[in-house]
Short mmCIF file of C-alpha atoms in Angstrom, two decimals:
data_model
loop_
_atom_site.label_atom_id
_atom_site.label_comp_id
_atom_site.label_asym_id
_atom_site.label_seq_id
_atom_site.Cartn_x
_atom_site.Cartn_y
_atom_site.Cartn_z
CA UNK A 1 17.29 -15.09 25.54
CA UNK A 2 15.01 -12.07 25.37
CA UNK A 3 14.88 -11.05 21.75
CA UNK A 4 13.70 -7.50 20.69
CA UNK A 5 13.18 -5.83 17.39
CA UNK A 6 16.25 -3.69 16.58
CA UNK A 7 15.80 0.11 16.46
CA UNK A 8 18.06 0.73 13.44
CA UNK A 9 15.78 2.35 10.77
CA UNK A 10 16.24 6.05 10.15
CA UNK A 11 14.36 8.74 8.25
CA UNK A 12 15.98 7.77 4.93
CA UNK A 13 14.80 4.16 5.16
CA UNK A 14 11.29 5.24 6.31
CA UNK A 15 11.02 7.90 3.65
CA UNK A 16 12.16 5.47 0.89
CA UNK A 17 9.72 2.88 2.27
CA UNK A 18 6.76 5.30 1.81
CA UNK A 19 7.90 6.26 -1.70
CA UNK A 20 8.91 2.71 -2.58
CA UNK A 21 5.48 1.26 -1.53
CA UNK A 22 3.41 3.94 -3.12
CA UNK A 23 5.25 4.37 -6.49
CA UNK A 24 4.83 0.82 -7.86
CA UNK A 25 2.80 -0.42 -10.77
CA UNK A 26 0.01 2.09 -10.38
CA UNK A 27 1.69 5.18 -11.93
CA UNK A 28 2.73 3.04 -15.01
CA UNK A 29 -0.41 0.94 -15.56
CA UNK A 30 -3.33 3.01 -14.24
CA UNK A 31 -3.28 5.82 -16.84
CA UNK A 32 -4.78 3.29 -19.38
CA UNK A 33 -7.75 2.62 -17.07
CA UNK A 34 -8.13 6.31 -16.25
CA UNK A 35 -8.37 7.44 -19.85
CA UNK A 36 -10.50 4.51 -20.82
CA UNK A 37 -13.04 5.58 -18.11
CA UNK A 38 -13.01 9.16 -19.40
CA UNK A 39 -13.65 7.97 -22.96
CA UNK A 40 -10.15 9.11 -24.07
CA UNK A 41 -10.59 12.67 -22.76
CA UNK A 42 -7.75 14.10 -20.65
CA UNK A 43 -9.33 16.76 -18.39
CA UNK A 44 -11.00 14.66 -15.64
CA UNK A 45 -8.09 12.23 -15.64
CA UNK A 46 -5.52 15.02 -14.89
CA UNK A 47 -7.90 16.67 -12.35
CA UNK A 48 -8.35 13.35 -10.56
CA UNK A 49 -4.59 12.81 -10.10
CA UNK A 50 -4.59 16.14 -8.25
CA UNK A 51 -7.68 15.44 -6.22
CA UNK A 52 -6.45 11.96 -5.25
CA UNK A 53 -3.10 13.36 -4.21
CA UNK A 54 -4.69 16.04 -1.99
CA UNK A 55 -7.00 13.36 -0.47
CA UNK A 56 -4.02 11.02 0.23
CA UNK A 57 -2.02 13.91 1.78
CA UNK A 58 -4.90 14.78 4.13
CA UNK A 59 -5.11 11.09 5.00
CA UNK A 60 -1.33 10.94 5.58
CA UNK A 61 -1.37 14.09 7.69
CA UNK A 62 -4.23 12.65 9.76
CA UNK A 63 -2.93 9.18 10.22
CA UNK A 64 0.55 10.57 11.13
CA UNK A 65 -0.85 11.96 14.34
CA UNK A 66 -1.86 8.52 15.55
CA UNK A 67 1.41 7.01 14.17
CA UNK A 68 3.54 9.39 16.19
CA UNK A 69 1.37 9.14 19.27
CA UNK A 70 1.34 5.29 19.31
CA UNK A 71 4.86 4.46 17.84
CA UNK A 72 4.54 0.66 18.29
CA UNK A 73 5.29 -2.11 15.76
CA UNK A 74 2.05 -3.28 14.06
CA UNK A 75 0.90 0.01 12.41
CA UNK A 76 -2.83 0.49 11.82
CA UNK A 77 -3.92 -2.56 13.84
CA UNK A 78 -2.23 -1.07 16.94
CA UNK A 79 -3.88 2.29 16.38
CA UNK A 80 -7.35 0.75 15.94
CA UNK A 81 -6.83 -1.43 19.05
CA UNK A 82 -5.73 1.50 21.17
CA UNK A 83 -8.79 3.55 20.08
CA UNK A 84 -11.63 0.90 19.68
CA UNK A 85 -10.42 -2.18 21.60
CA UNK A 86 -8.75 -5.54 21.16
CA UNK A 87 -11.29 -7.28 18.86
CA UNK A 88 -11.38 -4.57 16.23
CA UNK A 89 -7.59 -4.14 16.46
CA UNK A 90 -7.21 -7.95 15.89
CA UNK A 91 -9.61 -7.79 12.85
CA UNK A 92 -7.56 -5.01 11.34
CA UNK A 93 -4.38 -7.05 11.61
CA UNK A 94 -6.14 -10.18 10.36
CA UNK A 95 -7.51 -8.34 7.32
CA UNK A 96 -4.11 -6.97 6.51
CA UNK A 97 -2.31 -10.31 7.00
CA UNK A 98 -4.58 -12.60 4.99
CA UNK A 99 -6.15 -10.20 2.57
CA UNK A 100 -4.53 -6.78 1.96
CA UNK A 101 -0.81 -7.57 2.05
CA UNK A 102 -0.75 -11.00 0.36
CA UNK A 103 -3.28 -9.86 -2.31
CA UNK A 104 -1.41 -6.63 -3.02
CA UNK A 105 1.97 -8.40 -3.06
CA UNK A 106 0.54 -11.00 -5.45
CA UNK A 107 -1.04 -8.40 -7.77
CA UNK A 108 2.17 -6.35 -7.95
CA UNK A 109 4.23 -9.53 -8.45
CA UNK A 110 2.04 -10.62 -11.40
CA UNK A 111 2.91 -7.18 -13.04
CA UNK A 112 6.57 -8.01 -12.42
CA UNK A 113 6.27 -11.47 -13.97
CA UNK A 114 4.30 -10.22 -17.03
CA UNK A 115 6.68 -7.33 -17.75
CA UNK A 116 9.72 -9.59 -17.37
CA UNK A 117 8.32 -12.04 -19.88
CA UNK A 118 7.49 -9.16 -22.23
CA UNK A 119 10.95 -7.57 -21.98
CA UNK A 120 12.87 -10.84 -22.48
CA UNK A 121 10.49 -12.26 -25.13
CA UNK A 122 9.91 -15.38 -23.04
CA UNK A 123 6.96 -17.83 -23.24
CA UNK A 124 3.82 -16.50 -21.58
CA UNK A 125 3.57 -19.73 -19.53
CA UNK A 126 6.59 -18.46 -17.53
CA UNK A 127 4.69 -15.47 -16.02
CA UNK A 128 3.39 -17.36 -12.96
CA UNK A 129 6.71 -19.18 -12.16
CA UNK A 130 8.67 -15.93 -12.51
CA UNK A 131 6.03 -14.22 -10.26
CA UNK A 132 6.17 -16.89 -7.51
CA UNK A 133 10.00 -17.15 -7.62
CA UNK A 134 10.32 -13.36 -7.22
CA UNK A 135 7.95 -13.28 -4.17
CA UNK A 136 9.80 -16.16 -2.48
CA UNK A 137 13.23 -14.67 -3.32
CA UNK A 138 12.35 -11.26 -1.73
CA UNK A 139 10.75 -13.05 1.24
CA UNK A 140 14.03 -14.92 1.94
CA UNK A 141 15.95 -11.50 1.60
CA UNK A 142 13.75 -10.03 4.22
CA UNK A 143 14.79 -12.61 6.75
CA UNK A 144 18.34 -11.34 6.86
CA UNK A 145 17.49 -8.30 9.06
CA UNK A 146 15.58 -5.01 8.84
CA UNK A 147 18.77 -3.06 7.98
CA UNK A 148 19.20 -5.30 4.82
CA UNK A 149 15.53 -4.73 3.84
CA UNK A 150 15.91 -1.00 4.43
CA UNK A 151 19.00 -0.87 2.24
CA UNK A 152 17.28 -2.69 -0.60
CA UNK A 153 14.35 -0.32 -0.24
CA UNK A 154 16.64 2.78 -0.44
CA UNK A 155 18.50 1.48 -3.51
CA UNK A 156 15.28 0.41 -5.26
CA UNK A 157 13.72 3.71 -4.62
CA UNK A 158 16.66 5.80 -6.08
CA UNK A 159 16.83 3.37 -9.06
CA UNK A 160 13.10 3.71 -9.79
CA UNK A 161 13.13 7.49 -9.77
CA UNK A 162 15.78 7.61 -12.58
CA UNK A 163 13.48 6.32 -15.43
CA UNK A 164 10.60 8.49 -14.06
CA UNK A 165 12.78 11.62 -14.21
CA UNK A 166 14.02 10.68 -17.78
CA UNK A 167 10.40 10.39 -19.03
CA UNK A 168 9.50 13.66 -17.41
CA UNK A 169 12.45 15.67 -18.63
CA UNK A 170 12.67 14.25 -22.13
CA UNK A 171 8.90 14.04 -22.49
CA UNK A 172 8.70 17.88 -22.19
CA UNK A 173 11.86 18.45 -24.33
CA UNK A 174 11.09 16.12 -27.21
CA UNK A 175 7.33 15.88 -26.99
CA UNK A 176 5.22 17.98 -29.25
CA UNK A 177 3.03 19.46 -26.55
CA UNK A 178 0.17 19.70 -29.10
CA UNK A 179 -2.28 17.40 -27.29
CA UNK A 180 -5.23 18.62 -25.10
CA UNK A 181 -4.45 18.44 -21.36
CA UNK A 182 -7.33 20.04 -19.46
CA UNK A 183 -10.25 19.81 -21.98
CA UNK A 184 -12.58 18.14 -22.53
CA UNK A 185 -13.19 16.75 -19.08
CA UNK A 186 -14.86 13.57 -20.47
CA UNK A 187 -15.84 12.34 -23.92
CA UNK A 188 -19.21 13.38 -25.40
CA UNK A 189 -22.07 11.31 -23.90
CA UNK A 190 -20.35 10.72 -20.56
CA UNK A 191 -21.14 12.55 -17.27
CA UNK A 192 -18.14 13.72 -15.15
CA UNK A 193 -20.19 13.06 -12.00
CA UNK A 194 -20.83 9.40 -12.92
CA UNK A 195 -17.20 8.72 -13.97
CA UNK A 196 -15.33 10.53 -11.22
CA UNK A 197 -15.90 7.79 -8.61
CA UNK A 198 -14.40 5.02 -10.71
CA UNK A 199 -11.48 7.31 -11.89
CA UNK A 200 -10.56 8.28 -8.32
CA UNK A 201 -10.67 4.57 -7.15
CA UNK A 202 -8.33 3.62 -10.09
CA UNK A 203 -5.92 6.41 -9.10
CA UNK A 204 -6.16 5.87 -5.38
CA UNK A 205 -4.81 2.37 -5.93
CA UNK A 206 -1.69 4.09 -7.34
CA UNK A 207 -1.43 6.19 -4.18
CA UNK A 208 -1.97 3.35 -1.79
CA UNK A 209 0.71 1.93 0.56
CA UNK A 210 1.47 5.16 2.46
CA UNK A 211 0.01 4.10 5.87
CA UNK A 212 2.01 0.81 6.12
CA UNK A 213 5.25 2.47 7.10
CA UNK A 214 3.68 2.81 10.55
CA UNK A 215 4.14 -0.99 10.85
CA UNK A 216 7.90 -0.49 11.26
CA UNK A 217 7.58 2.21 13.89
CA UNK A 218 9.07 -0.17 16.49
CA UNK A 219 12.26 -0.46 14.53
CA UNK A 220 12.77 3.26 13.88
CA UNK A 221 15.33 5.26 15.87
CA UNK A 222 13.02 8.29 16.38
CA UNK A 223 9.43 7.39 15.17
CA UNK A 224 7.86 10.41 16.89
CA UNK A 225 9.80 12.86 14.68
CA UNK A 226 10.66 10.72 11.64
CA UNK A 227 7.31 8.95 10.94
CA UNK A 228 5.20 12.07 10.08
CA UNK A 229 8.07 13.47 8.01
CA UNK A 230 8.29 10.22 6.09
CA UNK A 231 4.56 9.94 5.46
CA UNK A 232 3.97 13.66 4.53
CA UNK A 233 7.31 14.21 2.74
CA UNK A 234 7.01 10.95 0.85
CA UNK A 235 3.47 11.59 -0.29
CA UNK A 236 4.17 15.22 -1.42
CA UNK A 237 7.07 13.91 -3.59
CA UNK A 238 4.88 11.15 -4.97
CA UNK A 239 2.07 13.56 -5.88
CA UNK A 240 4.52 15.91 -7.64
CA UNK A 241 6.03 12.98 -9.60
CA UNK A 242 2.52 11.56 -10.55
CA UNK A 243 1.29 14.96 -11.85
CA UNK A 244 4.52 15.62 -13.72
CA UNK A 245 4.72 12.20 -15.40
CA UNK A 246 1.08 12.29 -16.43
CA UNK A 247 1.63 15.74 -18.04
CA UNK A 248 4.70 14.24 -19.79
CA UNK A 249 2.66 11.36 -21.10
CA UNK A 250 0.10 13.84 -22.52
CA UNK A 251 2.91 16.07 -23.91
CA UNK A 252 3.91 13.08 -26.12
CA UNK A 253 0.75 11.11 -26.77
CA UNK A 254 -2.97 12.13 -26.73
CA UNK A 255 -5.19 10.71 -24.02
CA UNK A 256 -7.20 8.60 -26.41
CA UNK A 257 -3.96 6.87 -27.57
CA UNK A 258 -2.70 6.35 -23.97
CA UNK A 259 -6.03 4.55 -23.32
CA UNK A 260 -4.89 1.83 -25.80
CA UNK A 261 -1.56 1.01 -24.17
CA UNK A 262 -1.25 -1.31 -21.18
CA UNK A 263 2.14 0.29 -20.36
CA UNK A 264 1.92 4.01 -21.35
CA UNK A 265 5.41 4.79 -19.89
CA UNK A 266 7.08 2.40 -22.32
CA UNK A 267 4.93 3.58 -25.17
CA UNK A 268 5.90 7.19 -24.52
CA UNK A 269 9.61 6.25 -24.18
CA UNK A 270 9.39 4.41 -27.48
CA UNK A 271 8.14 7.53 -29.24
CA UNK A 272 10.98 9.61 -27.67
CA UNK A 273 13.93 7.20 -27.87
CA UNK A 274 12.83 4.35 -30.21
CA UNK A 275 12.30 0.68 -29.31
CA UNK A 276 15.44 0.48 -27.13
CA UNK A 277 14.03 3.41 -25.05
CA UNK A 278 10.88 1.42 -24.42
CA UNK A 279 12.99 -1.49 -23.11
CA UNK A 280 15.03 0.74 -20.77
CA UNK A 281 11.90 2.17 -19.25
CA UNK A 282 10.49 -1.40 -18.78
CA UNK A 283 13.68 -2.17 -16.82
CA UNK A 284 12.92 0.83 -14.68
CA UNK A 285 9.39 -0.31 -14.16
CA UNK A 286 10.75 -3.76 -13.04
CA UNK A 287 13.04 -2.12 -10.51
CA UNK A 288 10.10 -0.01 -9.25
CA UNK A 289 7.84 -2.99 -8.85
CA UNK A 290 10.64 -5.06 -7.19
CA UNK A 291 11.07 -2.21 -4.60
CA UNK A 292 7.30 -2.11 -4.10
CA UNK A 293 7.14 -5.86 -3.36
CA UNK A 294 10.04 -5.50 -1.03
CA UNK A 295 8.30 -2.70 0.86
CA UNK A 296 5.21 -4.71 1.49
CA UNK A 297 7.22 -7.79 2.45
CA UNK A 298 9.21 -5.58 4.91
CA UNK A 299 6.09 -4.12 6.62
CA UNK A 300 3.37 -6.74 6.21
CA UNK A 301 4.96 -9.53 8.30
CA UNK A 302 5.41 -7.09 11.14
CA UNK A 303 1.61 -7.02 11.44
CA UNK A 304 1.39 -10.79 11.41
CA UNK A 305 4.22 -10.91 14.00
CA UNK A 306 2.29 -8.55 16.25
CA UNK A 307 -0.86 -10.77 16.01
CA UNK A 308 1.38 -13.67 17.13
CA UNK A 309 2.85 -11.65 20.01
CA UNK A 310 -0.60 -10.78 21.23
CA UNK A 311 -1.64 -14.45 20.99
CA UNK A 312 -4.58 -13.33 18.73
CA UNK A 313 -4.36 -16.17 16.08
CA UNK A 314 -3.83 -19.85 16.24
CA UNK A 315 -0.12 -20.75 15.78
CA UNK A 316 0.86 -17.62 17.60
CA UNK A 317 4.19 -19.11 18.85
CA UNK A 318 5.39 -19.68 15.27
CA UNK A 319 4.42 -16.30 13.78
CA UNK A 320 5.24 -14.32 16.89
CA UNK A 321 8.90 -15.34 17.11
CA UNK A 322 12.10 -13.73 15.77
CA UNK A 323 15.10 -15.36 14.18
CA UNK A 324 18.79 -14.83 14.99
CA UNK A 325 18.67 -11.58 12.90
CA UNK A 326 15.92 -10.29 15.22
CA UNK A 327 13.35 -10.20 12.41
CA UNK A 328 10.00 -12.06 12.18
CA UNK A 329 11.32 -14.64 9.61
CA UNK A 330 8.46 -17.17 10.15
CA UNK A 331 5.80 -14.45 9.65
CA UNK A 332 7.77 -13.18 6.54
CA UNK A 333 8.02 -16.64 4.95
CA UNK A 334 4.36 -17.45 5.70
CA UNK A 335 3.28 -14.20 4.10
CA UNK A 336 5.45 -14.97 1.06
CA UNK A 337 3.88 -18.40 0.65
CA UNK A 338 0.36 -16.98 0.94
CA UNK A 339 1.20 -14.24 -1.52
CA UNK A 340 2.51 -16.90 -3.94
CA UNK A 341 -0.80 -18.83 -3.63
CA UNK A 342 -2.73 -15.67 -4.42
CA UNK A 343 -0.42 -15.11 -7.37
CA UNK A 344 -1.31 -18.51 -8.84
CA UNK A 345 -4.79 -17.01 -9.65
CA UNK A 346 -3.32 -14.30 -11.81
CA UNK A 347 -6.44 -12.18 -11.02
CA UNK A 348 -4.95 -8.75 -10.57
CA UNK A 349 -8.10 -6.74 -10.70
CA UNK A 350 -10.12 -9.05 -8.37
CA UNK A 351 -7.29 -9.07 -5.79
CA UNK A 352 -6.79 -5.33 -5.86
CA UNK A 353 -10.45 -4.47 -5.77
CA UNK A 354 -10.94 -6.78 -2.75
CA UNK A 355 -7.95 -5.37 -0.81
CA UNK A 356 -8.80 -1.78 -1.51
CA UNK A 357 -12.36 -1.94 -0.17
CA UNK A 358 -11.21 -3.75 2.95
CA UNK A 359 -8.27 -1.50 3.81
CA UNK A 360 -10.15 1.80 3.11
CA UNK A 361 -12.89 0.78 5.62
CA UNK A 362 -10.16 0.60 8.29
CA UNK A 363 -8.49 3.77 7.02
CA UNK A 364 -11.74 5.70 7.78
CA UNK A 365 -11.83 4.17 11.28
CA UNK A 366 -8.22 5.38 11.76
CA UNK A 367 -9.07 8.92 10.64
CA UNK A 368 -12.12 9.03 12.99
CA UNK A 369 -9.87 7.68 15.68
CA UNK A 370 -7.74 10.83 15.72
CA UNK A 371 -10.78 12.82 16.75
CA UNK A 372 -11.79 10.21 19.35
CA UNK A 373 -8.22 10.20 20.83
CA UNK A 374 -8.20 13.99 21.13
CA UNK A 375 -11.39 13.78 23.29
CA UNK A 376 -10.49 10.59 25.24
CA UNK A 377 -6.88 11.20 25.82
CA UNK A 378 -6.22 14.98 25.59
CA UNK A 379 -3.02 14.62 27.59
CA UNK A 380 -1.47 11.93 25.38
CA UNK A 381 2.08 12.86 24.24
CA UNK A 382 1.74 13.94 20.60
CA UNK A 383 5.07 14.68 18.99
CA UNK A 384 3.06 15.72 15.94
CA UNK A 385 -0.48 17.19 15.55
CA UNK A 386 -2.62 17.38 12.43
CA UNK A 387 -2.52 20.91 11.07
CA UNK A 388 -5.78 22.75 10.58
CA UNK A 389 -7.66 20.42 12.84
CA UNK A 390 -10.49 19.40 12.39
CA UNK A 391 -10.66 20.41 8.70
CA UNK A 392 -7.91 18.08 7.46
CA UNK A 393 -9.27 14.95 9.25
CA UNK A 394 -12.78 15.70 8.03
CA UNK A 395 -11.53 15.87 4.47
CA UNK A 396 -9.77 12.54 4.95
CA UNK A 397 -12.90 10.90 6.51
CA UNK A 398 -15.16 12.31 3.66
CA UNK A 399 -12.76 10.98 0.98
CA UNK A 400 -12.41 7.64 2.60
CA UNK A 401 -16.22 7.15 2.98
CA UNK A 402 -16.65 8.09 -0.67
CA UNK A 403 -14.27 5.31 -1.69
CA UNK A 404 -15.84 2.70 0.50
CA UNK A 405 -19.51 3.54 -0.34
CA UNK A 406 -18.69 3.91 -4.02
CA UNK A 407 -17.15 0.38 -4.14
CA UNK A 408 -20.09 -1.11 -2.09
CA UNK A 409 -23.03 0.59 -3.74
CA UNK A 410 -22.24 2.44 -7.01
CA UNK A 411 -19.50 0.56 -8.88
CA UNK A 412 -21.60 -2.32 -10.23
CA UNK A 413 -22.71 -5.75 -9.02
CA UNK A 414 -19.16 -7.33 -9.36
CA UNK A 415 -17.57 -4.75 -7.11
CA UNK A 416 -20.45 -5.05 -4.57
CA UNK A 417 -19.91 -8.84 -4.38
CA UNK A 418 -16.23 -8.53 -4.17
CA UNK A 419 -16.55 -5.99 -1.33
CA UNK A 420 -18.95 -8.20 0.55
CA UNK A 421 -16.47 -11.08 0.08
CA UNK A 422 -13.86 -8.88 1.82
CA UNK A 423 -16.16 -8.34 4.80
CA UNK A 424 -16.72 -12.14 5.11
CA UNK A 425 -12.96 -12.91 4.97
CA UNK A 426 -12.32 -10.20 7.58
CA UNK A 427 -15.00 -11.48 9.91
CA UNK A 428 -13.53 -15.04 9.82
CA UNK A 429 -10.87 -13.44 12.14
CA UNK A 430 -13.36 -13.38 15.05
CA UNK A 431 -13.74 -17.12 15.65
CA UNK A 432 -9.95 -17.60 15.11
CA UNK A 433 -9.37 -14.98 17.78
CA UNK A 434 -11.65 -16.84 20.12
CA UNK A 435 -9.77 -20.16 19.50
CA UNK A 436 -6.35 -18.49 20.02
CA UNK A 437 -7.47 -16.78 23.28
CA UNK A 438 -8.73 -20.16 24.65
CA UNK A 439 -5.43 -21.74 23.66
CA UNK A 440 -3.55 -19.02 25.44
CA UNK A 441 -5.71 -19.27 28.57
CA UNK A 442 -5.13 -23.08 28.68
CA UNK A 443 -1.42 -22.55 28.34
CA UNK A 444 -1.42 -20.02 31.11
CA UNK A 445 -3.28 -22.41 33.48
CA UNK A 446 -0.86 -25.22 32.54
CA UNK A 447 2.13 -22.98 33.43
CA UNK A 448 0.53 -21.98 36.78
CA UNK A 449 -0.03 -25.67 37.59
CA UNK A 450 3.57 -26.48 36.80
CA UNK A 451 4.81 -23.71 39.11
CA UNK A 452 2.36 -24.86 41.85
#
């Protein structure tokens, strides 16, 4: 029986996947890191949310051209392969499958576990069991079909926006509005130039996830039209929400106080509504994080599945197969188990730093690839083109290079070592690719012999 991925995802599911994957833990947990880095001053923090939003939208506008021109399942790895060749394409998929997706899923799930324990007043020893159980539960849900996953994503996205809107509306109504918002940029003794790099990287983590909707292009009814709308529309909405909620935080609490709370949203809600308000917002955060994990477990396994289909990794028959619901169940469950193993470490910052450096390196290649494709394949069907070309792609490339070089050279020895670790893990994919290719060649010869 010839099984194919079903084309049953529309614009609503794609749009909610972008929003669901971007609005996760970052908007709730990163303000503490941001205002700690600025020394408790609000100005640079607020400015950086705007700059990071603009950078992300230019990145989305740029990548959308490639997504629409190459609407195949696999997302970024397929784009890189089309532009730079099979080996680099395989390395992209390998990095995403063993590093970026599982590490990000694990990190977000650890947030889910810790917030659940806090909300219910449970023993701290239950954080890891709850985290692992959540990842495995969502993995199983994602084997029932992409329509089921898309529905979960849509519901979770609507549910998560409710507490965000409540904080934004009531923050402005009930907050004093007496706190500084634009000045000072940073605390006395700090230089904005030296701090901006770290602040942007912290915030860009909150914006990350936007490109991965391209991985479900093969299951979309009209990817040429819907994919760019989903990426650009989703990111514009996310940016508006991020700026509004950060203004609402500052409307209620000063930046130096926000820097002391691990969960500023709950702290603000507690000031507005009392202790019960804080709990209600924590429930909203849990729904948000649940939707975020689901988004990554919807898109991530499609990359692993594509690697299997291309016979690029050992065990390609297992990961490159579909179940009776026409979804890559083996790839989904494998990624769920790998994510659970990462989650056992509980190292949120290490995992997120590692994945961010690795993925941004390939983002830059994707942005440059838009310009290469324009020269190499001028007649390629492009349902969507980057506006203000080449200005928008150049902004995206410059921003991406800043992130990568800052992590590698200017963010301290720990970040340098973690980034180099990401390079090593990625390069391990090359010998595995060679092994898989030899296996596939042997299999082909064996089949020819049988026919003969």
